[in-house]
Amino acid sequence: MFILTRRPWKNDPKIRISTNTRLAIVEKFNLTDLLTDYINVRQIVIDDNGSYTVERVKKQLYEEVFRFWTSEWIDNDPPVLRGRTFSDVATEVGKLRQDHPGSKRGRDGKINRARRSGQPVYYKLTLNEKGKCLQLTCCDKNSSSVDEAYVDSKEKLADWEFLYRAVRYYDHRERTRVTEYNTAQIIQAARRRIVKWAKNGSDGKDICLLTAAEDRVRDFEPLLLAKDFLARTT
């Protein structure tokens, strides 16, 4: 015997919500704006006849919201955008064929390890915060400048090919960094709403629940890509 149970239109106060099946209809409706944000941030192309249907994306969002989390967790502050690391902006292009001339020596008389023969050399790409200036620097792992005359390249590529590779790598890492942050903002906003609904209940009389300003995502981090800068300047 199968018993068909309907999802409640609203929830009473002081309940524990640990899965999307515990969300009332009115509550799910009031997460729709975040679902739209989620689709936009992750640049998902909805195809009702393909892999990404609205229902599948909605399920994906719920899975992220309730992963190792329930409404009993009240600390759901907005995330912090992590800074770019060296590995985010630098791609290896070769190795030093000799100790780099002009390198400072330590008290032991030896030059810094990063400046010695055989150590990796990188192209480090810098794009300013407004996407208006791009700089490509040949450097060691400590970001100190390296003269390309002393570099043995792993591959015989033209300058434009090295630039293309550096841009593609930078954009991949930047897209990941910004998308993770903006997605985390959406997840935390959803959790803050659910915590309040679990505590106070949801009013089934009005399908549009009042959402406080702090429970919305007001400022998404813009995605500034190096390829877009090059497209504007070439």
Short mmCIF file of C-alpha atoms in Angstrom, two decimals, residues 34 76 86 92 104-106 116 126 128 139 147 168 177 194 212:
data_model
loop_
_atom_site.label_atom_id
_atom_site.label_comp_id
_atom_site.label_asym_id
_atom_site.label_seq_id
_atom_site.Cartn_x
_atom_site.Cartn_y
_atom_site.Cartn_z
CA LEU A 34 18.39 32.36 -5.69
CA ASN A 76 25.71 31.35 7.95
CA PHE A 86 50.72 32.43 -7.31
CA GLU A 92 55.48 27.38 -16.03
CA LYS A 104 71.67 38.51 -4.39
CA ARG A 105 73.53 36.07 -2.20
CA GLY A 106 72.67 35.12 1.36
CA ARG A 116 69.57 28.65 -9.39
CA THR A 126 48.33 40.39 -13.85
CA ASN A 128 44.00 45.04 -12.76
CA CYS A 139 59.55 35.45 -13.09
CA ASP A 147 65.62 37.65 -17.90
CA ARG A 168 43.74 30.56 -20.95
CA ARG A 177 37.72 31.35 -7.95
CA ILE A 194 15.77 28.60 5.91
CA ALA A 212 15.30 40.70 4.64
#
